[in-house]
Short mmCIF file of C-alpha atoms in Angstrom, two decimals:
data_model
loop_
_atom_site.label_atom_id
_atom_site.label_comp_id
_atom_site.label_asym_id
_atom_site.label_seq_id
_atom_site.Cartn_x
_atom_site.Cartn_y
_atom_site.Cartn_z
CA MET A 1314 0.00 0.00 0.00
CA LYS A 1315 1.33 3.44 -0.87
CA ILE A 1316 2.44 5.73 1.94
CA LYS A 1317 -0.04 8.43 0.79
CA THR A 1318 -2.89 5.97 1.15
CA ILE A 1319 -1.69 4.86 4.58
CA ASN A 1320 -1.38 8.46 5.77
CA TRP A 1321 -4.89 9.28 4.56
CA LEU A 1322 -6.18 6.12 6.21
CA LEU A 1323 -4.62 7.19 9.52
CA VAL A 1324 -6.37 10.58 9.30
CA PHE A 1325 -9.74 8.94 8.64
CA VAL A 1326 -9.28 6.35 11.39
CA TRP A 1327 -8.37 9.06 13.92
CA ALA A 1328 -11.26 11.29 12.79
CA GLY A 1329 -13.52 8.24 13.15
CA PHE A 1330 -12.21 7.68 16.67
CA ILE A 1331 -13.02 11.29 17.58
CA PHE A 1332 -16.48 10.85 16.03
CA PHE A 1333 -17.00 7.64 18.02
CA LEU A 1334 -16.08 9.36 21.29
CA SER A 1335 -18.35 12.29 20.46
CA HIS A 1336 -21.21 9.90 19.79
CA GLN A 1337 -21.09 8.47 23.32
CA PRO A 1338 -23.89 9.86 25.50
CA ASP A 1339 -21.76 10.03 28.65
CA LEU A 1340 -18.00 9.90 28.94
CA LYS A 1341 -17.42 10.27 32.67
CA SER A 1342 -13.97 9.27 33.85
CA GLY A 1343 -14.99 8.35 37.38
CA LEU A 1344 -12.88 11.17 38.79
CA SER A 1345 -14.20 14.02 40.91
CA HIS A 1346 -16.10 16.68 38.96
CA GLN A 1347 -13.13 19.07 38.87
CA TRP A 1348 -10.60 16.42 37.80
CA ASP A 1349 -13.06 14.93 35.30
CA PHE A 1350 -13.41 18.36 33.68
CA ILE A 1351 -9.61 18.80 33.47
CA PHE A 1352 -9.12 15.26 32.14
CA ARG A 1353 -11.76 15.70 29.42
CA LYS A 1354 -10.39 19.07 28.30
CA LEU A 1355 -6.85 17.67 28.12
CA ALA A 1356 -8.29 14.83 26.05
CA HIS A 1357 -9.78 17.41 23.65
CA ILE A 1358 -6.38 19.08 23.26
CA THR A 1359 -4.64 15.75 22.73
CA GLU A 1360 -7.21 14.46 20.22
CA TYR A 1361 -6.85 17.52 18.04
CA ALA A 1362 -3.08 17.72 18.40
CA ILE A 1363 -2.86 14.16 17.05
CA LEU A 1364 -5.35 14.93 14.26
CA THR A 1365 -3.28 17.99 13.32
CA LEU A 1366 -0.06 15.95 13.24
CA LEU A 1367 -1.71 13.37 10.99
CA LEU A 1368 -3.04 16.11 8.72
CA PHE A 1369 0.48 17.56 8.45
CA ARG A 1370 1.78 14.18 7.32
CA VAL A 1371 -0.92 13.90 4.66
CA ILE A 1372 -0.90 17.44 3.31
CA SER A 1373 2.90 17.67 3.34
CA GLN A 1374 2.95 14.87 0.75
CA TYR A 1375 1.70 17.31 -1.87
CA LYS A 1376 3.83 19.92 -3.56
CA LEU A 1377 2.57 22.96 -1.71
CA SER A 1378 4.33 25.84 -0.04
CA GLU A 1379 4.86 25.57 3.69
CA ARG A 1380 2.45 28.46 4.19
CA LYS A 1381 -0.32 26.70 2.24
CA ILE A 1382 0.29 23.51 4.17
CA LEU A 1383 -0.03 25.37 7.49
CA ILE A 1384 -3.23 27.08 6.39
CA LEU A 1385 -4.82 23.89 5.04
CA VAL A 1386 -3.92 21.88 8.13
CA PHE A 1387 -5.31 24.56 10.43
CA VAL A 1388 -8.51 25.00 8.40
CA PHE A 1389 -9.19 21.25 8.07
CA ALA A 1390 -8.55 20.56 11.76
CA LEU A 1391 -10.66 23.53 12.89
CA PHE A 1392 -13.45 22.56 10.50
CA TYR A 1393 -13.47 19.07 11.97
CA ALA A 1394 -13.60 20.51 15.50
CA LEU A 1395 -16.59 22.65 14.52
CA THR A 1396 -18.44 19.78 12.85
CA ASP A 1397 -17.65 17.51 15.81
CA GLU A 1398 -19.28 19.97 18.21
CA TYR A 1399 -22.26 20.28 15.86
CA HIS A 1400 -22.52 16.48 15.81
CA GLN A 1401 -22.55 16.43 19.63
CA SER A 1402 -25.58 18.72 19.65
CA PHE A 1403 -27.64 15.76 18.38
CA ILE A 1404 -26.42 13.28 21.01
CA LEU A 1405 -28.55 12.79 24.11
CA GLY A 1406 -26.52 13.72 27.19
CA ARG A 1407 -24.00 15.75 25.18
CA GLN A 1408 -23.92 19.42 24.34
CA ALA A 1409 -22.11 21.49 21.76
CA THR A 1410 -20.12 24.40 23.16
CA PHE A 1411 -17.95 26.97 21.48
CA ARG A 1412 -15.63 26.64 24.48
CA ASP A 1413 -14.82 23.08 23.41
CA VAL A 1414 -13.96 24.29 19.91
CA LEU A 1415 -11.58 26.80 21.50
CA ILE A 1416 -10.05 24.03 23.61
CA ASP A 1417 -9.69 21.83 20.51
CA SER A 1418 -7.98 24.80 18.87
CA ILE A 1419 -5.31 24.76 21.56
CA GLY A 1420 -4.23 21.31 20.37
CA ILE A 1421 -4.33 22.49 16.76
CA LEU A 1422 -2.34 25.65 17.49
CA LEU A 1423 0.25 23.78 19.56
CA ILE A 1424 1.13 21.59 16.59
CA VAL A 1425 0.95 24.41 14.02
CA SER A 1426 3.18 26.58 16.23
CA TRP A 1427 5.60 23.71 16.76
CA SER A 1428 5.80 23.23 13.00
CA VAL A 1429 6.51 26.92 12.39
CA LEU A 1430 9.23 26.99 15.06
CA ARG A 1431 10.74 23.78 13.76
CA SER A 1432 10.97 25.03 10.18
CA LYS A 1433 12.42 28.37 11.32
CA ARG A 1434 15.06 26.50 13.31
CA LEU A 1435 15.89 24.35 10.28
CA LEU A 1436 16.15 27.48 8.13
CA ILE A 1437 18.57 29.07 10.61
CA LYS A 1438 20.71 25.89 10.66
CA LYS A 1439 20.96 25.95 6.85
CA ARG A 1440 22.49 29.44 6.96
#
């Protein structure tokens, strides 16, 4: 199987995993209310950081400028976060909140920022 196909498959599997979790009516961790909240929000950040990394792998396979890659990765990941929250609005026991989209965006921005810093560092080393 070609590497492009495998990379796309990984994106769809991870997006499916996020969809599956969002489709669950109640995802309590068994922790106290405060720790459950923190755990779930860290899970949001992690889910979208991983999705963003996978999107970078896929989109970087195409002959695009680094800037276009960054923009596409950010837009696709954010779009998925928005549609995921919309999807949750139809699930009994779940609610869609803009706050969760912002929290998802932290994971997205962490990876996008890391990528920008990494490429700047590589550019400096080349000089």
